[in-house]
């Protein structure tokens, strides 16, 4: 009977939104801790960062024609906001060369975004814990 009671309590914790507010800070902390671990221990994998910085450098050198914003993966396919954000990152990361600094900046933006989302979830008090855990 005790096992069934434990299972029922576990189900209540996962489904009831009341427990979410208590768990959210720990989920946030675990997520950010894992992200820090990945930055520190997992080898960097180049996907498009170099291309973004090449496109950004072309823009910063005065080219405004989108067809001419070209990097190693081809022309820029993102909206101008992407180029503006990359321009800021270009200067903050020593012309895109300091990958670690870029990863830390992205982690900060991610942590802030996740914190804001979790705070909204906490305030509405209607989000069950299981949905937070699968985010």
Coordinates of N, CA and C in Angstrom, one line a residue:
X1 N 0.8 -1.2 0.0 CA 0.0 0.0 0.0 C 0.9 1.3 0.0
X2 N 2.0 1.2 0.7 CA 2.9 2.4 0.8 C 3.4 2.7 -0.6
X3 N 3.7 1.7 -1.4 CA 4.2 2.0 -2.8 C 3.2 2.7 -3.6
X4 N 1.9 2.3 -3.5 CA 0.9 2.9 -4.2 C 0.7 4.4 -3.8
X5 N 0.8 4.6 -2.5 CA 0.7 6.0 -2.0 C 1.8 6.9 -2.5
X6 N 3.0 6.3 -2.6 CA 4.2 7.1 -3.1 C 4.0 7.4 -4.6
X7 N 3.5 6.4 -5.3 CA 3.2 6.6 -6.7 C 2.1 7.7 -6.9
X8 N 1.1 7.7 -6.1 CA 0.0 8.7 -6.2 C 0.5 10.0 -5.9
X9 N 1.4 10.1 -4.8 CA 2.0 11.4 -4.5 C 2.9 11.9 -5.6
X10 N 3.7 11.0 -6.2 CA 4.5 11.4 -7.3 C 3.7 11.9 -8.5
X11 N 2.6 11.3 -8.7 CA 1.7 11.7 -9.8 C 1.2 13.1 -9.5
X12 N 0.8 13.3 -8.3 CA 0.2 14.6 -7.8 C 1.3 15.7 -8.0
X13 N 2.5 15.4 -7.7 CA 3.6 16.4 -7.8 C 3.8 16.8 -9.3
X14 N 3.8 15.8 -10.1 CA 4.0 16.0 -11.6 C 2.9 16.8 -12.2
X15 N 1.6 16.5 -11.8 CA 0.5 17.1 -12.5 C 0.0 18.4 -11.8
X16 N 0.1 18.5 -10.5 CA -0.4 19.7 -9.8 C 0.5 20.9 -10.1
X17 N -0.1 22.0 -10.5 CA 0.7 23.3 -10.7 C 1.3 23.9 -9.4
X18 N 0.7 23.5 -8.3 CA 1.1 24.0 -7.0 C 2.6 23.7 -6.7
X19 N 3.1 22.6 -7.2 CA 4.5 22.2 -6.9 C 5.5 22.9 -7.8
X20 N 5.0 23.4 -8.9 CA 5.9 24.0 -9.9 C 6.7 25.2 -9.4
X21 N 6.0 26.1 -8.6 CA 6.7 27.2 -8.1 C 7.9 26.9 -7.2
X22 N 7.7 25.8 -6.5 CA 8.8 25.3 -5.6 C 10.0 24.8 -6.4
X23 N 9.7 24.1 -7.5 CA 10.7 23.4 -8.3 C 11.4 24.3 -9.3
X24 N 10.7 25.4 -9.8 CA 11.3 26.2 -10.9 C 12.7 26.7 -10.6
X25 N 13.0 27.3 -9.5 CA 14.4 27.7 -9.3 C 15.4 26.6 -9.4
X26 N 15.1 25.4 -9.0 CA 16.0 24.3 -9.1 C 16.2 23.8 -10.5
X27 N 15.1 23.8 -11.2 CA 15.2 23.5 -12.7 C 16.0 24.5 -13.4
X28 N 15.8 25.8 -13.1 CA 16.6 26.9 -13.7 C 18.1 26.7 -13.4
X29 N 18.4 26.5 -12.1 CA 19.8 26.3 -11.7 C 20.4 25.1 -12.4
X30 N 19.7 24.0 -12.4 CA 20.2 22.8 -13.1 C 20.5 23.0 -14.5
X31 N 19.6 23.7 -15.2 CA 19.7 24.0 -16.6 C 20.9 24.8 -16.9
X32 N 21.1 25.9 -16.1 CA 22.2 26.8 -16.3 C 23.5 26.1 -15.9
X33 N 23.5 25.3 -14.9 CA 24.7 24.5 -14.5 C 25.1 23.6 -15.6
X34 N 24.2 22.9 -16.2 CA 24.5 22.0 -17.3 C 25.1 22.8 -18.5
X35 N 24.5 23.9 -18.8 CA 25.0 24.8 -19.9 C 26.4 25.2 -19.6
X36 N 26.7 25.6 -18.4 CA 28.1 26.0 -18.0 C 29.0 24.8 -18.2
X37 N 28.6 23.6 -17.8 CA 29.4 22.4 -17.9 C 29.7 22.2 -19.4
X38 N 28.7 22.3 -20.3 CA 28.9 22.1 -21.7 C 29.9 23.1 -22.3
X39 N 29.8 24.3 -21.9 CA 30.7 25.4 -22.4 C 32.1 25.0 -22.0
X40 N 32.3 24.6 -20.7 CA 33.6 24.3 -20.2 C 34.2 23.0 -20.6
X41 N 33.4 22.0 -20.8 CA 33.9 20.6 -21.0 C 33.7 20.0 -22.4
X42 N 32.8 20.5 -23.2 CA 32.5 20.0 -24.5 C 33.2 20.8 -25.6
X43 N 33.9 20.1 -26.5 CA 34.6 20.8 -27.5 C 33.7 21.6 -28.4
X44 N 34.1 22.8 -28.7 CA 33.3 23.7 -29.6 C 33.1 23.1 -30.9
X45 N 31.9 23.1 -31.4 CA 31.6 22.6 -32.8 C 31.2 23.8 -33.7
X46 N 32.0 24.1 -34.7 CA 31.7 25.2 -35.6 C 30.5 24.8 -36.5
X47 N 29.5 25.7 -36.4 CA 28.3 25.5 -37.3 C 28.3 26.7 -38.2
X48 N 27.9 27.9 -37.7 CA 27.8 29.0 -38.6 C 28.5 30.3 -38.0
X49 N 29.1 30.2 -36.9 CA 29.6 31.4 -36.2 C 30.6 32.1 -37.2
X50 N 31.5 31.4 -37.8 CA 32.5 32.1 -38.7 C 31.8 32.8 -39.8
X51 N 30.8 32.1 -40.4 CA 30.0 32.7 -41.5 C 29.3 34.0 -41.0
X52 N 28.7 33.9 -39.9 CA 28.0 35.1 -39.3 C 29.0 36.3 -39.2
X53 N 30.2 36.0 -38.6 CA 31.1 37.0 -38.4 C 31.7 37.6 -39.7
X54 N 31.8 36.7 -40.7 CA 32.3 37.2 -42.1 C 31.2 38.1 -42.7
X55 N 29.9 37.7 -42.6 CA 28.9 38.5 -43.1 C 28.8 39.8 -42.4
X56 N 29.0 39.8 -41.0 CA 28.9 41.0 -40.2 C 30.1 41.9 -40.6
X57 N 31.2 41.4 -40.8 CA 32.4 42.2 -41.1 C 32.2 42.9 -42.5
X58 N 31.6 42.2 -43.4 CA 31.2 42.8 -44.7 C 30.3 44.0 -44.5
X59 N 29.3 43.8 -43.7 CA 28.3 44.8 -43.3 C 29.0 46.0 -42.7
X60 N 29.8 45.7 -41.7 CA 30.5 46.8 -41.0 C 31.5 47.6 -41.8
X61 N 32.0 46.9 -42.9 CA 32.9 47.6 -43.9 C 32.1 48.5 -44.9
X62 N 30.8 48.5 -44.7 CA 30.0 49.5 -45.5 C 29.1 48.8 -46.5
X63 N 29.1 47.5 -46.7 CA 28.2 46.9 -47.7 C 26.8 46.8 -47.1
X64 N 25.8 47.4 -47.8 CA 24.4 47.3 -47.4 C 23.6 46.4 -48.3
X65 N 24.1 46.0 -49.4 CA 23.4 45.1 -50.3 C 23.4 43.7 -49.7
X66 N 22.2 43.2 -49.4 CA 22.1 41.9 -48.7 C 22.8 40.8 -49.6
X67 N 22.7 40.9 -50.9 CA 23.3 39.8 -51.8 C 24.8 39.8 -51.6
X68 N 25.4 40.9 -51.1 CA 26.8 40.9 -51.0 C 27.3 40.5 -49.6
X69 N 26.4 40.3 -48.7 CA 26.8 39.9 -47.3 C 27.0 38.4 -47.3
X70 N 28.2 38.0 -47.7 CA 28.5 36.6 -47.9 C 29.5 36.1 -47.0
X71 N 29.3 34.9 -46.5 CA 30.3 34.2 -45.6 C 30.6 32.8 -46.2
X72 N 31.3 32.0 -45.5 CA 31.7 30.7 -46.0 C 30.6 29.8 -46.3
X73 N 29.4 30.0 -45.7 CA 28.3 29.2 -46.0 C 27.3 29.8 -47.0
X74 N 27.7 31.0 -47.6 CA 26.8 31.6 -48.6 C 26.3 33.0 -48.1
X75 N 25.3 33.5 -48.8 CA 24.8 34.8 -48.4 C 24.0 34.8 -47.1
X76 N 23.9 36.0 -46.5 CA 23.1 36.1 -45.3 C 21.6 35.9 -45.6
X77 N 21.0 35.0 -44.9 CA 19.6 34.7 -45.1 C 18.7 35.1 -44.0
X78 N 19.3 35.8 -43.0 CA 18.5 36.3 -41.8 C 18.1 37.7 -42.0
X79 N 17.1 38.2 -41.2 CA 16.7 39.6 -41.3 C 17.8 40.5 -40.8
X80 N 17.7 41.8 -41.0 CA 18.7 42.8 -40.6 C 18.9 42.8 -39.1
X81 N 17.9 42.5 -38.3 CA 18.1 42.4 -36.9 C 19.2 41.4 -36.5
X82 N 19.3 40.3 -37.3 CA 20.4 39.3 -37.0 C 21.8 40.0 -37.3
X83 N 21.9 40.8 -38.3 CA 23.1 41.4 -38.6 C 23.5 42.5 -37.6
X84 N 22.5 43.2 -37.1 CA 22.7 44.2 -36.0 C 23.2 43.5 -34.7
X85 N 22.5 42.4 -34.3 CA 22.9 41.7 -33.1 C 24.3 41.1 -33.3
X86 N 24.6 40.5 -34.5 CA 25.9 40.0 -34.7 C 27.0 41.1 -34.7
X87 N 26.6 42.3 -35.1 CA 27.5 43.4 -35.1 C 28.0 43.7 -33.7
X88 N 27.0 43.7 -32.8 CA 27.3 43.9 -31.3 C 28.3 42.8 -30.8
X89 N 27.9 41.5 -31.2 CA 28.7 40.4 -30.8 C 30.1 40.5 -31.4
X90 N 30.2 41.0 -32.6 CA 31.5 41.1 -33.3 C 32.4 41.9 -32.5
X91 N 31.9 43.1 -32.0 CA 32.8 43.9 -31.2 C 33.1 43.4 -29.8
X92 N 32.1 42.7 -29.2 CA 32.2 42.2 -27.8 C 33.1 41.0 -27.8
X93 N 33.3 40.3 -28.9 CA 34.1 39.0 -29.0 C 35.4 39.2 -29.8
X94 N 35.9 40.4 -29.8 CA 37.2 40.6 -30.5 C 37.1 40.2 -31.9
X95 N 36.2 40.8 -32.6 CA 35.9 40.5 -34.0 C 35.5 39.1 -34.3
X96 N 34.8 38.5 -33.3 CA 34.3 37.2 -33.5 C 35.3 36.1 -33.2
X97 N 36.5 36.4 -32.7 CA 37.6 35.5 -32.5 C 37.5 34.8 -31.1
X98 N 36.8 35.5 -30.1 CA 36.7 34.9 -28.8 C 35.4 34.1 -28.6
X99 N 35.5 32.9 -29.0 CA 34.3 32.0 -29.0 C 33.8 31.8 -27.5
X100 N 34.7 31.7 -26.6 CA 34.3 31.5 -25.2 C 33.5 32.6 -24.7
X101 N 33.9 33.8 -25.0 CA 33.2 35.0 -24.6 C 31.8 35.0 -25.3
X102 N 31.7 34.7 -26.5 CA 30.4 34.6 -27.2 C 29.5 33.6 -26.6
X103 N 30.1 32.4 -26.2 CA 29.3 31.4 -25.5 C 28.7 31.9 -24.2
X104 N 29.6 32.6 -23.5 CA 29.1 33.2 -22.2 C 28.0 34.2 -22.4
X105 N 28.1 35.1 -23.4 CA 27.1 36.0 -23.7 C 25.8 35.3 -24.0
X106 N 25.9 34.3 -24.9 CA 24.6 33.6 -25.2 C 24.1 32.9 -24.0
X107 N 24.9 32.4 -23.2 CA 24.4 31.7 -21.9 C 23.7 32.8 -21.0
X108 N 24.3 34.0 -20.9 CA 23.6 35.0 -20.2 C 22.2 35.4 -20.7
X109 N 22.1 35.5 -22.0 CA 20.9 35.8 -22.7 C 19.9 34.7 -22.4
X110 N 20.4 33.4 -22.6 CA 19.5 32.3 -22.4 C 19.0 32.2 -20.9
X111 N 19.9 32.4 -20.0 CA 19.6 32.3 -18.6 C 18.5 33.4 -18.2
X112 N 18.7 34.6 -18.7 CA 17.7 35.6 -18.5 C 16.4 35.3 -19.1
X113 N 16.4 34.8 -20.4 CA 15.1 34.4 -21.0 C 14.4 33.3 -20.3
X114 N 15.2 32.3 -19.9 CA 14.6 31.2 -19.2 C 14.0 31.6 -17.8
X115 N 14.8 32.5 -17.2 CA 14.3 33.0 -15.9 C 13.0 33.8 -16.0
X116 N 12.9 34.6 -17.1 CA 11.7 35.4 -17.3 C 10.5 34.5 -17.6
X117 N 10.7 33.5 -18.4 CA 9.7 32.5 -18.7 C 9.2 31.8 -17.5
X118 N 10.2 31.3 -16.7 CA 9.8 30.6 -15.5 C 9.1 31.5 -14.5
X119 N 9.5 32.8 -14.5 CA 8.7 33.7 -13.6 C 7.3 33.9 -14.0
X120 N 7.1 33.9 -15.4 CA 5.7 34.0 -15.9 C 4.9 32.8 -15.5
X121 N 5.6 31.6 -15.6 CA 4.9 30.3 -15.2 C 4.6 30.4 -13.7
X122 N 5.5 30.9 -12.9 CA 5.2 30.9 -11.5 C 4.1 31.9 -11.2
X123 N 4.0 33.0 -11.9 CA 2.9 33.9 -11.6 C 1.5 33.4 -12.0
X124 N 1.5 32.7 -13.1 CA 0.1 32.2 -13.5 C -0.3 31.0 -12.8
X125 N 0.6 30.3 -12.2 CA 0.4 29.1 -11.3 C -0.6 28.1 -11.9
X126 N -0.4 27.9 -13.2 CA -1.3 26.9 -13.9 C -0.5 25.9 -14.7
X127 N 0.8 26.0 -14.6 CA 1.7 25.1 -15.4 C 2.1 23.9 -14.6
X128 N 1.8 22.7 -15.0 CA 2.2 21.5 -14.2 C 3.7 21.3 -14.3
X129 N 4.2 20.7 -13.3 CA 5.7 20.4 -13.3 C 6.2 19.6 -14.5
X130 N 5.5 18.6 -14.9 CA 6.0 17.8 -16.0 C 6.2 18.6 -17.2
X131 N 5.4 19.6 -17.5 CA 5.6 20.4 -18.7 C 6.9 21.3 -18.6
X132 N 7.3 21.7 -17.4 CA 8.5 22.4 -17.2 C 9.7 21.5 -17.3
X133 N 9.6 20.3 -16.8 CA 10.7 19.4 -16.9 C 11.0 19.0 -18.3
X134 N 10.1 19.0 -19.2 CA 10.4 18.6 -20.6 C 10.7 19.8 -21.5
X135 N 10.8 21.0 -21.0 CA 11.2 22.1 -21.8 C 12.6 22.0 -22.3

